[in-house]
Amino acid sequence: MRQKLIAGNWKMYKTIPEALQLVKQLRTKMEKNPPAKTKVVVCPPFTALAAVSETLKSSAIGVGAQNIFWEDEGAYTGEVSAKMIKNAGAKYVIIGHSERRRYFKEDSQVINKKIKTALAHKLHVIHCVGETLEEREQELTRDIVLNQVEWDLKNLAVADLKNLTIAYEPVWAIGTGRNATPEQAQEVHSFLREILDALFQPGVGKKMTILYGGSVKPENAAALLSQPDVDGALVGGACLEAGSFWKIIQASEKAG
Ligand code: 13P
């Protein structure tokens, strides 16, 4: 059985007091009604990592960061290392988000280095892939995700995949309110498993947790999460409020 996972990517939202209010509300809901099969992870901004981790210390909710730099320390103004986020309580890290690719010009070489660094520090990586609208319209979706998986995960060992979760996030669905249809998500997720089999080892693809991300909301979560190859979600906007995030967690509990 693959691990179901609902992760919240807070992006550049929430001060420390706002962050603590949100995770306390979430923790209360989780304690009242603990999910039986869904792992829940929150990824606050760096500034709130330590405070959120402290607040969630004895809870079932995991904590992750949204990025790291690939060196442990040094003269890299403005960057944060794997060692630092671990020290602040993070066990997960999102790498390769399309917003990092787009606004910060991260390419596969950079993403590959960051993934290797995160794995070397025993962090669990949530690795994002996905095509733009233009690429989808040109029917390039498969080429794009194949390319991203191949180069972002270059020289990783099969054993590394245990600490890696892929999130398929079509760029056109992020923050637009226009989610991929369950069928579109299913098709790419199933293809991602084929890619993993071909690049790493036959059979490895079906063991991996693959998340869908892009306008996941309480209203569409059940349909997306009921697809056979969709194991969870990476949620943006709807994770910023405990009530809507909780509904998505419940949808995961009810799905398949
Ligand atoms: P939205 O849920 O706001 O579309 O964001 C998705 C996302 O980018 C999660 O990483």
PDB file of C-alpha atoms and ligand atoms in Angstrom:
ATOM      1  CA  MET A   1       0.000   0.000   0.000  1.00  0.00           C
ATOM      2  CA  ARG A   2       1.305   3.418  -0.938  1.00  0.00           C
ATOM      3  CA  GLN A   3       1.366   6.121   1.698  1.00  0.00           C
ATOM      4  CA  LYS A   4      -1.357   8.704   1.199  1.00  0.00           C
ATOM      5  CA  LEU A   5      -0.116  12.212   1.744  1.00  0.00           C
ATOM      6  CA  ILE A   6      -1.747  15.615   1.924  1.00  0.00           C
ATOM      7  CA  ALA A   7       0.845  18.376   2.027  1.00  0.00           C
ATOM      8  CA  GLY A   8       0.220  22.091   2.336  1.00  0.00           C
ATOM      9  CA  ASN A   9       2.539  24.485   0.549  1.00  0.00           C
ATOM     10  CA  TRP A  10       2.009  27.799   2.284  1.00  0.00           C
ATOM     11  CA  LYS A  11       4.190  29.690  -0.228  1.00  0.00           C
ATOM     12  CA  MET A  12       4.917  33.263   0.932  1.00  0.00           C
ATOM     13  CA  TYR A  13       2.032  33.508   3.373  1.00  0.00           C
ATOM     14  CA  LYS A  14       1.721  33.757   7.167  1.00  0.00           C
ATOM     15  CA  THR A  15       3.672  35.579   9.832  1.00  0.00           C
ATOM     16  CA  ILE A  16       4.687  33.554  12.885  1.00  0.00           C
ATOM     17  CA  PRO A  17       1.520  34.342  14.913  1.00  0.00           C
ATOM     18  CA  GLU A  18      -0.670  33.588  11.872  1.00  0.00           C
ATOM     19  CA  ALA A  19       1.220  30.340  11.275  1.00  0.00           C
ATOM     20  CA  LEU A  20       0.769  29.209  14.863  1.00  0.00           C
ATOM     21  CA  GLN A  21      -2.927  29.985  14.804  1.00  0.00           C
ATOM     22  CA  LEU A  22      -3.345  27.850  11.686  1.00  0.00           C
ATOM     23  CA  VAL A  23      -1.390  24.842  12.932  1.00  0.00           C
ATOM     24  CA  LYS A  24      -3.061  24.901  16.325  1.00  0.00           C
ATOM     25  CA  GLN A  25      -6.467  24.758  14.633  1.00  0.00           C
ATOM     26  CA  LEU A  26      -5.278  21.942  12.420  1.00  0.00           C
ATOM     27  CA  ARG A  27      -3.762  20.038  15.330  1.00  0.00           C
ATOM     28  CA  THR A  28      -7.056  20.246  17.244  1.00  0.00           C
ATOM     29  CA  LYS A  29      -8.950  18.784  14.278  1.00  0.00           C
ATOM     30  CA  MET A  30      -6.376  16.018  13.842  1.00  0.00           C
ATOM     31  CA  GLU A  31      -6.453  15.110  17.537  1.00  0.00           C
ATOM     32  CA  LYS A  32     -10.249  14.888  17.579  1.00  0.00           C
ATOM     33  CA  ASN A  33     -10.368  12.766  14.476  1.00  0.00           C
ATOM     34  CA  PRO A  34      -6.931  11.296  13.681  1.00  0.00           C
ATOM     35  CA  PRO A  35      -6.564  10.304  10.010  1.00  0.00           C
ATOM     36  CA  ALA A  36      -6.073   6.551   9.787  1.00  0.00           C
ATOM     37  CA  LYS A  37      -4.242   6.360   6.470  1.00  0.00           C
ATOM     38  CA  THR A  38      -3.262   9.877   5.435  1.00  0.00           C
ATOM     39  CA  LYS A  39       0.008  11.524   6.402  1.00  0.00           C
ATOM     40  CA  VAL A  40      -0.363  15.292   6.789  1.00  0.00           C
ATOM     41  CA  VAL A  41       2.513  17.727   6.218  1.00  0.00           C
ATOM     42  CA  VAL A  42       2.649  21.521   6.397  1.00  0.00           C
ATOM     43  CA  CYS A  43       5.321  23.576   4.636  1.00  0.00           C
ATOM     44  CA  PRO A  44       5.427  27.065   6.129  1.00  0.00           C
ATOM     45  CA  PRO A  45       7.874  29.787   5.087  1.00  0.00           C
ATOM     46  CA  PHE A  46      11.393  29.561   6.581  1.00  0.00           C
ATOM     47  CA  THR A  47      10.656  32.245   9.175  1.00  0.00           C
ATOM     48  CA  ALA A  48       7.899  30.170  10.789  1.00  0.00           C
ATOM     49  CA  LEU A  49       9.571  26.737  10.535  1.00  0.00           C
ATOM     50  CA  ALA A  50      11.031  26.574  14.045  1.00  0.00           C
ATOM     51  CA  ALA A  51       7.919  27.903  15.775  1.00  0.00           C
ATOM     52  CA  VAL A  52       5.603  25.606  13.788  1.00  0.00           C
ATOM     53  CA  SER A  53       7.826  22.571  14.435  1.00  0.00           C
ATOM     54  CA  GLU A  54       7.896  23.330  18.146  1.00  0.00           C
ATOM     55  CA  THR A  55       4.097  23.632  18.252  1.00  0.00           C
ATOM     56  CA  LEU A  56       3.644  20.365  16.328  1.00  0.00           C
ATOM     57  CA  LYS A  57       6.367  18.457  18.176  1.00  0.00           C
ATOM     58  CA  SER A  58       4.150  15.808  19.728  1.00  0.00           C
ATOM     59  CA  SER A  59       1.565  15.772  16.925  1.00  0.00           C
ATOM     60  CA  ALA A  60       1.161  13.542  13.865  1.00  0.00           C
ATOM     61  CA  ILE A  61       1.617  16.503  11.511  1.00  0.00           C
ATOM     62  CA  GLY A  62       4.940  16.610   9.660  1.00  0.00           C
ATOM     63  CA  VAL A  63       6.776  19.823   8.844  1.00  0.00           C
ATOM     64  CA  GLY A  64       8.609  20.709   5.648  1.00  0.00           C
ATOM     65  CA  ALA A  65      10.387  23.646   4.032  1.00  0.00           C
ATOM     66  CA  GLN A  66       9.692  24.985   0.546  1.00  0.00           C
ATOM     67  CA  ASN A  67      13.260  25.142  -0.714  1.00  0.00           C
ATOM     68  CA  ILE A  68      16.917  24.726   0.271  1.00  0.00           C
ATOM     69  CA  PHE A  69      20.307  25.676  -1.121  1.00  0.00           C
ATOM     70  CA  TRP A  70      22.682  22.834  -1.961  1.00  0.00           C
ATOM     71  CA  GLU A  71      25.596  23.858   0.268  1.00  0.00           C
ATOM     72  CA  ASP A  72      25.597  23.329   4.037  1.00  0.00           C
ATOM     73  CA  GLU A  73      26.988  26.769   4.782  1.00  0.00           C
ATOM     74  CA  GLY A  74      29.042  29.529   3.197  1.00  0.00           C
ATOM     75  CA  ALA A  75      28.893  32.970   1.624  1.00  0.00           C
ATOM     76  CA  TYR A  76      25.493  32.566  -0.083  1.00  0.00           C
ATOM     77  CA  THR A  77      23.539  35.650   0.894  1.00  0.00           C
ATOM     78  CA  GLY A  78      19.858  34.993   1.401  1.00  0.00           C
ATOM     79  CA  GLU A  79      20.036  31.200   1.144  1.00  0.00           C
ATOM     80  CA  VAL A  80      19.053  28.548   3.685  1.00  0.00           C
ATOM     81  CA  SER A  81      20.658  25.100   3.916  1.00  0.00           C
ATOM     82  CA  ALA A  82      19.340  21.583   4.494  1.00  0.00           C
ATOM     83  CA  LYS A  83      21.192  21.521   7.811  1.00  0.00           C
ATOM     84  CA  MET A  84      19.411  24.717   8.876  1.00  0.00           C
ATOM     85  CA  ILE A  85      15.903  23.567   8.010  1.00  0.00           C
ATOM     86  CA  LYS A  86      16.524  20.253   9.788  1.00  0.00           C
ATOM     87  CA  ASN A  87      17.703  22.110  12.819  1.00  0.00           C
ATOM     88  CA  ALA A  88      14.482  24.156  12.648  1.00  0.00           C
ATOM     89  CA  GLY A  89      12.467  20.916  12.715  1.00  0.00           C
ATOM     90  CA  ALA A  90      11.782  20.181   9.031  1.00  0.00           C
ATOM     91  CA  LYS A  91      11.686  16.575   7.849  1.00  0.00           C
ATOM     92  CA  TYR A  92      10.384  17.322   4.351  1.00  0.00           C
ATOM     93  CA  VAL A  93      11.376  19.765   1.646  1.00  0.00           C
ATOM     94  CA  ILE A  94       9.655  20.810  -1.579  1.00  0.00           C
ATOM     95  CA  ILE A  95      12.114  20.995  -4.486  1.00  0.00           C
ATOM     96  CA  GLY A  96      11.547  22.042  -8.072  1.00  0.00           C
ATOM     97  CA  HIS A  97       8.271  23.902  -7.607  1.00  0.00           C
ATOM     98  CA  SER A  98       7.272  25.654 -10.827  1.00  0.00           C
ATOM     99  CA  GLU A  99       7.405  29.010  -9.046  1.00  0.00           C
ATOM    100  CA  ARG A 100      11.082  28.335  -8.262  1.00  0.00           C
ATOM    101  CA  ARG A 101      11.689  27.266 -11.848  1.00  0.00           C
ATOM    102  CA  ARG A 102       9.923  30.324 -13.218  1.00  0.00           C
ATOM    103  CA  TYR A 103      10.824  33.214 -10.911  1.00  0.00           C
ATOM    104  CA  PHE A 104      14.214  32.006  -9.702  1.00  0.00           C
ATOM    105  CA  LYS A 105      15.329  30.325 -12.916  1.00  0.00           C
ATOM    106  CA  GLU A 106      15.948  26.946 -11.301  1.00  0.00           C
ATOM    107  CA  ASP A 107      16.784  24.361 -13.939  1.00  0.00           C
ATOM    108  CA  SER A 108      17.243  20.613 -13.728  1.00  0.00           C
ATOM    109  CA  GLN A 109      20.918  20.953 -12.832  1.00  0.00           C
ATOM    110  CA  VAL A 110      20.092  23.101  -9.805  1.00  0.00           C
ATOM    111  CA  ILE A 111      17.116  20.950  -8.827  1.00  0.00           C
ATOM    112  CA  ASN A 112      19.224  17.791  -9.106  1.00  0.00           C
ATOM    113  CA  LYS A 113      21.863  19.233  -6.772  1.00  0.00           C
ATOM    114  CA  LYS A 114      19.238  20.314  -4.274  1.00  0.00           C
ATOM    115  CA  ILE A 115      17.526  16.916  -4.316  1.00  0.00           C
ATOM    116  CA  LYS A 116      20.832  15.118  -3.754  1.00  0.00           C
ATOM    117  CA  THR A 117      21.705  17.452  -0.883  1.00  0.00           C
ATOM    118  CA  ALA A 118      18.288  16.972   0.730  1.00  0.00           C
ATOM    119  CA  LEU A 119      18.557  13.183   0.454  1.00  0.00           C
ATOM    120  CA  ALA A 120      22.082  13.232   1.865  1.00  0.00           C
ATOM    121  CA  HIS A 121      20.631  15.026   4.882  1.00  0.00           C
ATOM    122  CA  LYS A 122      17.880  12.424   5.190  1.00  0.00           C
ATOM    123  CA  LEU A 123      15.120  14.852   4.333  1.00  0.00           C
ATOM    124  CA  HIS A 124      12.063  13.576   2.478  1.00  0.00           C
ATOM    125  CA  VAL A 125      11.829  15.342  -0.878  1.00  0.00           C
ATOM    126  CA  ILE A 126       8.577  16.461  -2.482  1.00  0.00           C
ATOM    127  CA  HIS A 127       9.710  16.903  -6.069  1.00  0.00           C
ATOM    128  CA  CYS A 128       7.431  18.934  -8.341  1.00  0.00           C
ATOM    129  CA  VAL A 129       7.030  18.490 -12.085  1.00  0.00           C
ATOM    130  CA  GLY A 130       4.498  19.769 -14.601  1.00  0.00           C
ATOM    131  CA  GLU A 131       3.930  21.431 -17.928  1.00  0.00           C
ATOM    132  CA  THR A 132       2.823  24.966 -18.821  1.00  0.00           C
ATOM    133  CA  LEU A 133      -0.416  25.667 -20.668  1.00  0.00           C
ATOM    134  CA  GLU A 134       1.472  26.291 -23.884  1.00  0.00           C
ATOM    135  CA  GLU A 135       3.238  22.941 -23.551  1.00  0.00           C
ATOM    136  CA  ARG A 136      -0.049  21.141 -22.904  1.00  0.00           C
ATOM    137  CA  GLU A 137      -1.656  22.786 -25.909  1.00  0.00           C
ATOM    138  CA  GLN A 138       1.261  21.631 -28.038  1.00  0.00           C
ATOM    139  CA  GLU A 139       0.764  18.111 -26.644  1.00  0.00           C
ATOM    140  CA  LEU A 140       4.169  18.198 -24.990  1.00  0.00           C
ATOM    141  CA  THR A 141       3.030  17.182 -21.492  1.00  0.00           C
ATOM    142  CA  ARG A 142       4.623  13.742 -21.625  1.00  0.00           C
ATOM    143  CA  ASP A 143       7.910  15.040 -23.035  1.00  0.00           C
ATOM    144  CA  ILE A 144       8.097  17.744 -20.383  1.00  0.00           C
ATOM    145  CA  VAL A 145       7.468  15.519 -17.369  1.00  0.00           C
ATOM    146  CA  LEU A 146       9.744  12.815 -18.755  1.00  0.00           C
ATOM    147  CA  ASN A 147      12.504  15.361 -19.204  1.00  0.00           C
ATOM    148  CA  GLN A 148      12.004  16.801 -15.725  1.00  0.00           C
ATOM    149  CA  VAL A 149      12.022  13.408 -14.008  1.00  0.00           C
ATOM    150  CA  GLU A 150      15.001  12.191 -16.020  1.00  0.00           C
ATOM    151  CA  TRP A 151      17.239  15.220 -15.417  1.00  0.00           C
ATOM    152  CA  ASP A 152      16.043  16.332 -11.988  1.00  0.00           C
ATOM    153  CA  LEU A 153      16.592  12.806 -10.637  1.00  0.00           C
ATOM    154  CA  LYS A 154      19.809  12.140 -12.576  1.00  0.00           C
ATOM    155  CA  ASN A 155      22.173   9.696 -10.837  1.00  0.00           C
ATOM    156  CA  LEU A 156      19.845   8.912  -7.975  1.00  0.00           C
ATOM    157  CA  ALA A 157      19.768   5.296  -6.793  1.00  0.00           C
ATOM    158  CA  VAL A 158      16.618   3.196  -6.585  1.00  0.00           C
ATOM    159  CA  ALA A 159      16.991   3.284  -2.781  1.00  0.00           C
ATOM    160  CA  ASP A 160      16.797   7.101  -2.836  1.00  0.00           C
ATOM    161  CA  LEU A 161      13.253   6.902  -4.170  1.00  0.00           C
ATOM    162  CA  LYS A 162      12.018   5.755  -0.748  1.00  0.00           C
ATOM    163  CA  ASN A 163      12.626   9.286   0.442  1.00  0.00           C
ATOM    164  CA  LEU A 164      11.082  10.985  -2.534  1.00  0.00           C
ATOM    165  CA  THR A 165       7.521  11.841  -3.456  1.00  0.00           C
ATOM    166  CA  ILE A 166       6.652  13.287  -6.843  1.00  0.00           C
ATOM    167  CA  ALA A 167       4.018  16.004  -7.146  1.00  0.00           C
ATOM    168  CA  TYR A 168       2.489  16.496 -10.570  1.00  0.00           C
ATOM    169  CA  GLU A 169       1.569  20.151 -10.705  1.00  0.00           C
ATOM    170  CA  PRO A 170       0.483  21.391 -14.117  1.00  0.00           C
ATOM    171  CA  VAL A 171       1.579  25.032 -14.138  1.00  0.00           C
ATOM    172  CA  TRP A 172      -1.712  26.161 -15.716  1.00  0.00           C
ATOM    173  CA  ALA A 173      -3.632  24.733 -12.768  1.00  0.00           C
ATOM    174  CA  ILE A 174      -1.627  26.451 -10.030  1.00  0.00           C
ATOM    175  CA  GLY A 175      -3.444  29.333  -8.375  1.00  0.00           C
ATOM    176  CA  THR A 176      -5.830  29.625 -11.312  1.00  0.00           C
ATOM    177  CA  GLY A 177      -8.860  27.850  -9.906  1.00  0.00           C
ATOM    178  CA  ARG A 178      -8.678  25.620 -12.971  1.00  0.00           C
ATOM    179  CA  ASN A 179      -7.675  22.167 -11.740  1.00  0.00           C
ATOM    180  CA  ALA A 180      -6.688  19.339 -14.034  1.00  0.00           C
ATOM    181  CA  THR A 181      -9.605  16.989 -14.544  1.00  0.00           C
ATOM    182  CA  PRO A 182      -9.308  13.741 -12.580  1.00  0.00           C
ATOM    183  CA  GLU A 183      -8.714  11.971 -15.929  1.00  0.00           C
ATOM    184  CA  GLN A 184      -5.914  14.348 -16.918  1.00  0.00           C
ATOM    185  CA  ALA A 185      -4.241  13.882 -13.528  1.00  0.00           C
ATOM    186  CA  GLN A 186      -4.657  10.102 -13.687  1.00  0.00           C
ATOM    187  CA  GLU A 187      -3.114   9.923 -17.147  1.00  0.00           C
ATOM    188  CA  VAL A 188       0.032  11.803 -16.154  1.00  0.00           C
ATOM    189  CA  HIS A 189       0.377   9.987 -12.817  1.00  0.00           C
ATOM    190  CA  SER A 190       0.206   6.653 -14.545  1.00  0.00           C
ATOM    191  CA  PHE A 191       2.765   7.844 -17.095  1.00  0.00           C
ATOM    192  CA  LEU A 192       5.056   9.006 -14.246  1.00  0.00           C
ATOM    193  CA  ARG A 193       5.054   5.437 -12.884  1.00  0.00           C
ATOM    194  CA  GLU A 194       6.060   4.155 -16.315  1.00  0.00           C
ATOM    195  CA  ILE A 195       8.874   6.709 -16.438  1.00  0.00           C
ATOM    196  CA  LEU A 196      10.154   5.623 -13.024  1.00  0.00           C
ATOM    197  CA  ASP A 197      10.080   1.969 -14.088  1.00  0.00           C
ATOM    198  CA  ALA A 198      12.014   2.781 -17.243  1.00  0.00           C
ATOM    199  CA  LEU A 199      14.586   5.052 -15.603  1.00  0.00           C
ATOM    200  CA  PHE A 200      15.157   3.156 -12.375  1.00  0.00           C
ATOM    201  CA  GLN A 201      13.814  -0.368 -12.136  1.00  0.00           C
ATOM    202  CA  PRO A 202      10.707  -2.164 -13.351  1.00  0.00           C
ATOM    203  CA  GLY A 203       8.066  -2.172 -10.616  1.00  0.00           C
ATOM    204  CA  VAL A 204       9.435   0.799  -8.711  1.00  0.00           C
ATOM    205  CA  GLY A 205       6.838   3.218 -10.123  1.00  0.00           C
ATOM    206  CA  LYS A 206       3.879   1.523  -8.489  1.00  0.00           C
ATOM    207  CA  LYS A 207       5.517   1.835  -5.064  1.00  0.00           C
ATOM    208  CA  MET A 208       5.922   5.599  -5.207  1.00  0.00           C
ATOM    209  CA  THR A 209       3.559   8.110  -3.711  1.00  0.00           C
ATOM    210  CA  ILE A 210       2.528  10.595  -6.403  1.00  0.00           C
ATOM    211  CA  LEU A 211       0.632  13.740  -5.496  1.00  0.00           C
ATOM    212  CA  TYR A 212      -1.462  16.016  -7.636  1.00  0.00           C
ATOM    213  CA  GLY A 213      -1.236  19.784  -7.135  1.00  0.00           C
ATOM    214  CA  GLY A 214      -2.969  22.719  -8.784  1.00  0.00           C
ATOM    215  CA  SER A 215      -6.191  24.298  -7.491  1.00  0.00           C
ATOM    216  CA  VAL A 216      -7.048  21.375  -5.203  1.00  0.00           C
ATOM    217  CA  LYS A 217     -10.083  22.502  -3.176  1.00  0.00           C
ATOM    218  CA  PRO A 218     -12.568  20.773  -0.867  1.00  0.00           C
ATOM    219  CA  GLU A 219     -15.005  20.686  -3.816  1.00  0.00           C
ATOM    220  CA  ASN A 220     -12.754  18.799  -6.239  1.00  0.00           C
ATOM    221  CA  ALA A 221     -10.532  16.815  -3.846  1.00  0.00           C
ATOM    222  CA  ALA A 222     -12.695  13.682  -3.693  1.00  0.00           C
ATOM    223  CA  ALA A 223     -12.800  13.238  -7.476  1.00  0.00           C
ATOM    224  CA  LEU A 224      -9.058  13.820  -7.896  1.00  0.00           C
ATOM    225  CA  LEU A 225      -8.069  11.633  -4.952  1.00  0.00           C
ATOM    226  CA  SER A 226     -10.278   8.751  -6.063  1.00  0.00           C
ATOM    227  CA  GLN A 227      -8.145   8.216  -9.164  1.00  0.00           C
ATOM    228  CA  PRO A 228      -6.137   4.992  -8.828  1.00  0.00           C
ATOM    229  CA  ASP A 229      -2.747   6.636  -9.357  1.00  0.00           C
ATOM    230  CA  VAL A 230      -3.379   9.805  -7.332  1.00  0.00           C
ATOM    231  CA  ASP A 231      -2.069   9.199  -3.809  1.00  0.00           C
ATOM    232  CA  GLY A 232      -2.571  12.624  -2.359  1.00  0.00           C
ATOM    233  CA  ALA A 233      -2.327  16.321  -2.955  1.00  0.00           C
ATOM    234  CA  LEU A 234       0.045  19.240  -2.704  1.00  0.00           C
ATOM    235  CA  VAL A 235      -2.277  22.054  -1.765  1.00  0.00           C
ATOM    236  CA  GLY A 236      -1.604  25.782  -2.104  1.00  0.00           C
ATOM    237  CA  GLY A 237      -4.403  28.292  -1.500  1.00  0.00           C
ATOM    238  CA  ALA A 238      -6.768  25.880   0.246  1.00  0.00           C
ATOM    239  CA  CYS A 239      -4.177  24.943   2.893  1.00  0.00           C
ATOM    240  CA  LEU A 240      -4.036  28.468   4.298  1.00  0.00           C
ATOM    241  CA  GLU A 241      -7.226  27.945   6.217  1.00  0.00           C
ATOM    242  CA  ALA A 242      -7.572  24.992   8.620  1.00  0.00           C
ATOM    243  CA  GLY A 243     -11.174  24.232   7.649  1.00  0.00           C
ATOM    244  CA  SER A 244     -10.570  23.835   3.924  1.00  0.00           C
ATOM    245  CA  PHE A 245      -7.292  21.936   4.398  1.00  0.00           C
ATOM    246  CA  TRP A 246      -9.047  19.595   6.818  1.00  0.00           C
ATOM    247  CA  LYS A 247     -11.799  18.887   4.293  1.00  0.00           C
ATOM    248  CA  ILE A 248      -9.154  17.829   1.773  1.00  0.00           C
ATOM    249  CA  ILE A 249      -7.561  15.544   4.392  1.00  0.00           C
ATOM    250  CA  GLN A 250     -10.983  14.006   5.012  1.00  0.00           C
ATOM    251  CA  ALA A 251     -11.499  13.519   1.281  1.00  0.00           C
ATOM    252  CA  SER A 252      -8.221  11.574   1.237  1.00  0.00           C
ATOM    253  CA  GLU A 253      -9.390   9.417   4.125  1.00  0.00           C
ATOM    254  CA  LYS A 254     -12.581   8.545   2.268  1.00  0.00           C
ATOM    255  CA  ALA A 255     -10.924   7.904  -1.104  1.00  0.00           C
ATOM    256  CA  GLY A 256     -10.198   4.303  -2.061  1.00  0.00           C
TER     257      GLY A 256
HETATM  258  P1  13P B   1      -2.868  26.145  -5.567  1.00  0.00           P
HETATM  259  O1  13P B   1      -3.510  25.030  -4.776  1.00  0.00           O
HETATM  260  O2  13P B   1      -3.051  27.489  -4.910  1.00  0.00           O
HETATM  261  O3  13P B   1      -3.272  26.112  -6.989  1.00  0.00           O
HETATM  262  O4  13P B   1      -1.292  25.874  -5.536  1.00  0.00           O
HETATM  263  C1  13P B   1      -0.799  24.622  -5.867  1.00  0.00           C
HETATM  264  C2  13P B   1       0.651  24.578  -5.588  1.00  0.00           C
HETATM  265  O5  13P B   1       1.430  25.225  -6.244  1.00  0.00           O
HETATM  266  C3  13P B   1       1.103  23.724  -4.484  1.00  0.00           C
HETATM  267  O6  13P B   1       2.481  23.596  -4.482  1.00  0.00           O
END
